[in-house]
Amino acid sequence: MSRILVAICLVLGVSCSLADPLYRNDEVQVPKLDGRIVGGKDTTILQYPYQISMRLRGNHRCGGSVVATNIIVSAAHCVNTLTTVANLTIVAGSTQIWAVEPKQQELAVREFIIHPNYRTLNNDYDAAILVLDGDFEFNDSIQPIKFATERPEHDTEVVVTGWGTTTEGGSISNILQEVFVNVVENDECKKAYSIMLTSRMLCAAVTGGGKDACQGDSGGPLVLNNELLGIVSWGTGCARDGKPGVYCSVPNVRDWLEQKIEELSVVGQIDFL
Ligand code: ARG
């Protein structure tokens, strides 16, 4: 199975999550503090209070979004290699990765639920729900985000945020970065990714490249009008011309997300264990 995957990745020139250094050893690179996300700029958690940092043994692993006091939405590929939630925590309310800020809150994860149709081969249905061990207390730095219901039209401007690497193969950013990109319709995006791209995916990029999410941004939010439109998923390299960033399309997995979250709350949600 993994040999087939590697072959497909090689043929299509796709950097698959298996080959992703962040997942190989669960450690992030030593910070170089060279500042910029791929083409983005510094922002603060006050602008994006739904953004969280998922940490494994204290190391930033992925992004994610707050959707309720004890529920986070992230990417399936961020958690599918984990055998346990031990050592996994969610940090909300902080602009910086390597500083404990006054409004920061950190909670352990009680369980994660991966989309039943998630496929490691091409990261189809790359969505996961994380149930927290406790509740975030909302404040101006920690707020939930709603799910978008519709896929926007080609070229719509959207924003993606995260602490991911600021260059392909580079270091993660200490300060939360924001970058504005435009939706690339799937017919167009297929030119870059062919059969790897499915209707559950959504692409975004800027003409000529230079702006994109990158390693460590995975699971994080792609947002339109304060609604969660996408989950950072994959791409060939980062910010390359003609190789858009690919996101799990929230409108396409929303029914599952809402149904699962509803189920969790019926069972007394989180206190059913
Ligand atoms: N898989 C990466 C991660 O785990 C995200 C890659 C996004 N790549 C891109 N070019 N937008 O962090």
Tab-separated table of C-alpha atoms and ligand atoms in Angstrom:
chain	number	residue	atom	x	y	z
A	1	MET	CA	0.000	0.000	0.000
A	2	SER	CA	2.640	2.524	1.021
A	3	ARG	CA	4.750	1.645	-2.022
A	4	ILE	CA	1.802	2.456	-4.274
A	5	LEU	CA	1.346	5.707	-2.404
A	6	VAL	CA	4.985	6.673	-2.758
A	7	ALA	CA	4.848	5.847	-6.473
A	8	ILE	CA	1.752	7.977	-7.017
A	9	CYS	CA	3.285	10.820	-5.028
A	10	LEU	CA	6.458	10.620	-7.088
A	11	VAL	CA	4.610	10.557	-10.409
A	12	LEU	CA	2.472	13.530	-9.493
A	13	GLY	CA	5.218	15.371	-7.668
A	14	VAL	CA	3.007	15.656	-4.616
A	15	SER	CA	4.506	15.965	-1.157
A	16	CYS	CA	2.452	13.413	0.693
A	17	SER	CA	1.996	13.622	4.432
A	18	LEU	CA	4.036	10.456	4.912
A	19	ALA	CA	7.058	12.244	3.588
A	20	ASP	CA	6.345	15.262	5.716
A	21	PRO	CA	9.106	15.914	8.255
A	22	LEU	CA	6.598	17.164	10.814
A	23	TYR	CA	4.964	13.758	10.887
A	24	ARG	CA	8.074	11.670	10.588
A	25	ASN	CA	9.477	12.530	13.954
A	26	ASP	CA	6.785	14.623	15.637
A	27	GLU	CA	9.307	17.351	16.244
A	28	VAL	CA	9.427	20.728	14.623
A	29	GLN	CA	12.667	22.185	13.396
A	30	VAL	CA	14.785	24.463	15.524
A	31	PRO	CA	13.324	27.937	15.115
A	32	LYS	CA	15.276	30.246	12.861
A	33	LEU	CA	12.881	33.098	13.605
A	34	ASP	CA	13.196	34.391	10.064
A	35	GLY	CA	9.710	35.793	10.276
A	36	ARG	CA	7.429	35.451	7.290
A	37	ILE	CA	5.016	32.607	6.464
A	38	VAL	CA	5.040	31.903	2.748
A	39	GLY	CA	4.035	35.354	1.586
A	40	GLY	CA	2.044	36.266	4.699
A	41	LYS	CA	2.365	38.719	7.507
A	42	ASP	CA	2.286	38.844	11.309
A	43	THR	CA	-1.136	38.927	12.884
A	44	THR	CA	-2.590	38.365	16.350
A	45	ILE	CA	-4.946	35.851	17.893
A	46	LEU	CA	-7.440	38.700	18.460
A	47	GLN	CA	-7.995	38.739	14.688
A	48	TYR	CA	-8.325	34.939	14.487
A	49	PRO	CA	-9.579	33.813	17.935
A	50	TYR	CA	-10.749	30.435	16.592
A	51	GLN	CA	-7.181	29.422	15.645
A	52	ILE	CA	-5.508	26.834	17.870
A	53	SER	CA	-2.123	25.128	18.006
A	54	MET	CA	-2.219	21.340	18.348
A	55	ARG	CA	0.819	20.132	20.279
A	56	LEU	CA	2.359	16.762	20.735
A	57	ARG	CA	4.610	16.618	23.804
A	58	GLY	CA	4.622	20.394	23.747
A	59	ASN	CA	5.727	20.641	20.118
A	60	HIS	CA	3.509	22.421	17.619
A	61	ARG	CA	2.189	19.804	15.194
A	62	CYS	CA	-0.805	21.282	13.412
A	63	GLY	CA	-3.386	24.029	13.381
A	64	GLY	CA	-7.095	23.657	14.029
A	65	SER	CA	-10.255	25.634	14.756
A	66	VAL	CA	-12.417	26.047	17.844
A	67	VAL	CA	-16.036	25.175	17.045
A	68	ALA	CA	-17.390	24.775	20.606
A	69	THR	CA	-15.974	25.108	24.144
A	70	ASN	CA	-14.658	21.554	23.979
A	71	ILE	CA	-14.597	20.737	20.257
A	72	ILE	CA	-11.800	21.373	17.742
A	73	VAL	CA	-11.901	20.681	14.009
A	74	SER	CA	-8.595	19.805	12.356
A	75	ALA	CA	-7.213	17.554	9.610
A	76	ALA	CA	-7.440	13.779	9.760
A	77	HIS	CA	-3.801	13.501	8.668
A	78	CYS	CA	-2.764	15.449	11.775
A	79	VAL	CA	-3.970	12.686	14.074
A	80	ASN	CA	-4.298	9.498	12.014
A	81	THR	CA	-0.759	8.371	12.795
A	82	LEU	CA	-1.327	8.723	16.549
A	83	THR	CA	-2.197	5.613	18.474
A	84	THR	CA	-3.260	7.548	21.565
A	85	VAL	CA	-4.288	11.043	22.564
A	86	ALA	CA	-1.812	10.991	25.444
A	87	ASN	CA	0.644	13.901	25.116
A	88	LEU	CA	-1.709	15.738	22.751
A	89	THR	CA	-2.827	19.196	23.902
A	90	ILE	CA	-4.633	22.132	22.343
A	91	VAL	CA	-3.419	25.668	22.995
A	92	ALA	CA	-5.884	28.500	22.332
A	93	GLY	CA	-5.662	32.244	22.894
A	94	SER	CA	-2.017	32.737	22.009
A	95	THR	CA	-0.397	34.703	19.178
A	96	GLN	CA	3.024	33.218	19.831
A	97	ILE	CA	4.089	29.599	19.862
A	98	TRP	CA	7.070	30.008	22.154
A	99	ALA	CA	5.572	32.294	24.766
A	100	VAL	CA	2.895	31.700	27.352
A	101	GLU	CA	0.488	34.582	26.933
A	102	PRO	CA	-1.925	35.879	29.600
A	103	LYS	CA	-5.102	34.740	27.827
A	104	GLN	CA	-3.687	31.443	26.677
A	105	GLN	CA	-5.474	28.247	27.726
A	106	GLU	CA	-4.245	24.693	27.212
A	107	LEU	CA	-6.394	21.550	27.374
A	108	ALA	CA	-5.730	17.854	26.918
A	109	VAL	CA	-7.544	15.898	24.220
A	110	ARG	CA	-10.010	13.218	25.308
A	111	GLU	CA	-10.550	11.612	21.918
A	112	PHE	CA	-10.322	12.222	18.213
A	113	ILE	CA	-12.735	11.122	15.509
A	114	ILE	CA	-11.492	10.824	11.928
A	115	HIS	CA	-13.864	11.171	8.985
A	116	PRO	CA	-14.922	7.604	8.096
A	117	ASN	CA	-14.106	8.188	4.414
A	118	TYR	CA	-10.644	9.629	5.050
A	119	ARG	CA	-8.115	8.130	2.648
A	120	THR	CA	-4.391	8.398	3.313
A	121	LEU	CA	-3.707	7.813	-0.374
A	122	ASN	CA	-4.782	11.291	-1.460
A	123	ASN	CA	-6.009	12.861	1.810
A	124	ASP	CA	-9.620	12.731	0.648
A	125	TYR	CA	-12.042	13.772	3.455
A	126	ASP	CA	-9.140	15.169	5.484
A	127	ALA	CA	-11.235	16.135	8.518
A	128	ALA	CA	-11.160	15.204	12.188
A	129	ILE	CA	-12.984	16.237	15.333
A	130	LEU	CA	-11.083	16.492	18.616
A	131	VAL	CA	-12.962	16.319	21.893
A	132	LEU	CA	-11.242	18.168	24.693
A	133	ASP	CA	-10.780	17.141	28.279
A	134	GLY	CA	-12.530	20.220	29.708
A	135	ASP	CA	-13.838	23.434	28.204
A	136	PHE	CA	-12.213	26.575	26.939
A	137	GLU	CA	-13.475	29.697	28.603
A	138	PHE	CA	-14.210	32.031	25.714
A	139	ASN	CA	-12.704	35.524	25.764
A	140	ASP	CA	-11.564	37.981	23.092
A	141	SER	CA	-8.706	35.623	22.224
A	142	ILE	CA	-10.718	32.379	22.159
A	143	GLN	CA	-13.926	32.201	20.108
A	144	PRO	CA	-15.685	29.545	18.034
A	145	ILE	CA	-16.176	29.685	14.265
A	146	LYS	CA	-19.181	28.496	12.214
A	147	PHE	CA	-19.014	26.158	9.239
A	148	ALA	CA	-19.425	27.594	5.749
A	149	THR	CA	-22.320	26.049	3.825
A	150	GLU	CA	-21.347	26.751	0.226
A	151	ARG	CA	-18.276	26.507	-1.941
A	152	PRO	CA	-17.446	29.991	-3.179
A	153	GLU	CA	-16.898	30.819	-6.812
A	154	HIS	CA	-13.548	30.898	-8.560
A	155	ASP	CA	-11.213	33.710	-7.463
A	156	THR	CA	-13.020	34.550	-4.204
A	157	GLU	CA	-10.542	35.993	-1.701
A	158	VAL	CA	-10.091	33.877	1.430
A	159	VAL	CA	-7.640	33.944	4.325
A	160	VAL	CA	-5.515	31.185	5.812
A	161	THR	CA	-3.631	31.420	9.098
A	162	GLY	CA	-1.089	29.397	11.019
A	163	TRP	CA	2.352	28.997	12.502
A	164	GLY	CA	3.579	26.729	9.703
A	165	THR	CA	6.920	26.978	7.948
A	166	THR	CA	7.624	30.310	6.333
A	167	THR	CA	9.358	28.691	3.366
A	168	GLU	CA	9.265	25.220	1.845
A	169	GLY	CA	11.476	23.128	4.101
A	170	GLY	CA	11.959	26.097	6.442
A	171	SER	CA	11.115	26.720	10.091
A	172	ILE	CA	7.780	27.306	11.730
A	173	SER	CA	6.879	30.860	12.711
A	174	ASN	CA	6.733	32.026	16.316
A	175	ILE	CA	4.109	34.631	15.471
A	176	LEU	CA	0.751	33.698	13.944
A	177	GLN	CA	0.750	34.471	10.212
A	178	GLU	CA	-2.131	35.379	7.903
A	179	VAL	CA	-2.126	35.145	4.146
A	180	PHE	CA	-4.829	36.087	1.635
A	181	VAL	CA	-5.284	33.755	-1.306
A	182	ASN	CA	-7.932	33.177	-3.966
A	183	VAL	CA	-10.123	30.147	-4.505
A	184	VAL	CA	-9.105	28.145	-7.578
A	185	GLU	CA	-12.015	26.160	-9.004
A	186	ASN	CA	-11.527	22.401	-9.100
A	187	ASP	CA	-11.495	22.136	-12.914
A	188	GLU	CA	-8.567	24.527	-12.959
A	189	CYS	CA	-6.861	22.913	-9.954
A	190	LYS	CA	-7.040	19.502	-11.637
A	191	LYS	CA	-4.438	20.796	-14.090
A	192	ALA	CA	-2.012	20.733	-11.175
A	193	TYR	CA	-3.170	17.635	-9.361
A	194	SER	CA	-5.096	15.442	-11.790
A	195	ILE	CA	-6.808	12.455	-10.164
A	196	MET	CA	-5.422	13.255	-6.723
A	197	LEU	CA	-7.967	16.057	-6.495
A	198	THR	CA	-11.498	15.127	-5.443
A	199	SER	CA	-14.741	17.065	-5.120
A	200	ARG	CA	-14.272	17.139	-1.334
A	201	MET	CA	-11.179	19.287	-1.843
A	202	LEU	CA	-10.891	22.992	-2.465
A	203	CYS	CA	-7.848	24.804	-3.861
A	204	ALA	CA	-6.512	28.288	-3.203
A	205	ALA	CA	-3.509	30.209	-4.488
A	206	VAL	CA	-2.392	33.518	-5.985
A	207	THR	CA	-1.332	34.075	-9.565
A	208	GLY	CA	2.380	33.449	-9.937
A	209	GLY	CA	2.642	31.713	-6.552
A	210	GLY	CA	4.368	33.128	-3.486
A	211	LYS	CA	1.473	32.887	-1.041
A	212	ASP	CA	0.317	29.677	0.571
A	213	ALA	CA	-0.052	27.558	3.663
A	214	CYS	CA	2.866	25.234	4.363
A	215	GLN	CA	4.027	22.434	6.667
A	216	GLY	CA	2.698	22.970	10.198
A	217	ASP	CA	-0.363	24.872	8.984
A	218	SER	CA	-2.238	21.639	8.376
A	219	GLY	CA	-5.554	21.283	10.121
A	220	GLY	CA	-5.775	25.052	10.322
A	221	PRO	CA	-8.526	27.319	9.049
A	222	LEU	CA	-9.211	28.688	5.571
A	223	VAL	CA	-11.849	31.327	6.189
A	224	LEU	CA	-14.385	33.330	4.200
A	225	ASN	CA	-16.663	35.896	5.879
A	226	ASN	CA	-15.824	34.579	9.337
A	227	GLU	CA	-16.869	31.056	8.402
A	228	LEU	CA	-14.686	27.967	8.240
A	229	LEU	CA	-14.450	27.117	4.553
A	230	GLY	CA	-11.453	24.819	4.449
A	231	ILE	CA	-9.007	22.757	6.484
A	232	VAL	CA	-5.338	23.013	5.432
A	233	SER	CA	-4.561	19.644	3.879
A	234	TRP	CA	-1.813	19.282	1.255
A	235	GLY	CA	-0.017	20.634	-1.815
A	236	THR	CA	3.087	20.155	-3.928
A	237	GLY	CA	5.714	22.077	-2.032
A	238	CYS	CA	4.461	25.457	-0.823
A	239	ALA	CA	3.531	28.596	-2.740
A	240	ARG	CA	4.855	27.218	-6.051
A	241	ASP	CA	3.533	28.764	-9.211
A	242	GLY	CA	0.791	26.537	-10.640
A	243	LYS	CA	0.578	24.360	-7.520
A	244	PRO	CA	-2.279	25.644	-5.351
A	245	GLY	CA	-2.698	24.754	-1.691
A	246	VAL	CA	-5.347	22.077	-1.218
A	247	TYR	CA	-7.909	22.172	1.568
A	248	CYS	CA	-10.574	19.819	2.815
A	249	SER	CA	-13.771	21.621	1.773
A	250	VAL	CA	-15.903	22.205	4.874
A	251	PRO	CA	-19.197	22.595	2.928
A	252	ASN	CA	-18.570	19.053	1.641
A	253	VAL	CA	-17.948	17.466	5.060
A	254	ARG	CA	-20.255	19.694	7.066
A	255	ASP	CA	-23.090	17.169	7.379
A	256	TRP	CA	-20.730	14.675	8.969
A	257	LEU	CA	-19.159	17.312	11.249
A	258	GLU	CA	-22.526	18.545	12.474
A	259	GLN	CA	-23.999	15.106	12.916
A	260	LYS	CA	-20.993	13.891	14.917
A	261	ILE	CA	-20.921	16.966	17.100
A	262	GLU	CA	-24.661	16.590	17.704
A	263	GLU	CA	-24.184	12.930	18.624
A	264	LEU	CA	-21.450	13.847	21.059
A	265	SER	CA	-23.651	16.361	22.791
A	266	VAL	CA	-26.571	13.929	23.002
A	267	VAL	CA	-24.367	11.420	24.804
A	268	GLY	CA	-23.682	14.113	27.390
A	269	GLN	CA	-21.022	15.041	25.016
A	270	ILE	CA	-17.906	14.721	26.496
A	271	ASP	CA	-18.648	13.387	29.837
A	272	PHE	CA	-19.691	10.011	28.540
A	273	LEU	CA	-16.420	8.310	29.354
B	1	ARG	N1	0.561	18.747	4.968
B	1	ARG	C1	0.984	20.003	5.501
B	1	ARG	C2	0.913	19.978	6.995
B	1	ARG	O1	0.741	18.918	7.508
B	1	ARG	C3	0.246	21.149	4.931
B	1	ARG	C4	0.650	21.378	3.561
B	1	ARG	C5	-0.090	22.485	2.941
B	1	ARG	N2	0.630	22.762	1.751
B	1	ARG	C6	0.354	23.731	0.932
B	1	ARG	N3	1.134	23.906	-0.068
B	1	ARG	N4	-0.677	24.521	1.140
B	1	ARG	O2	1.166	20.922	7.686
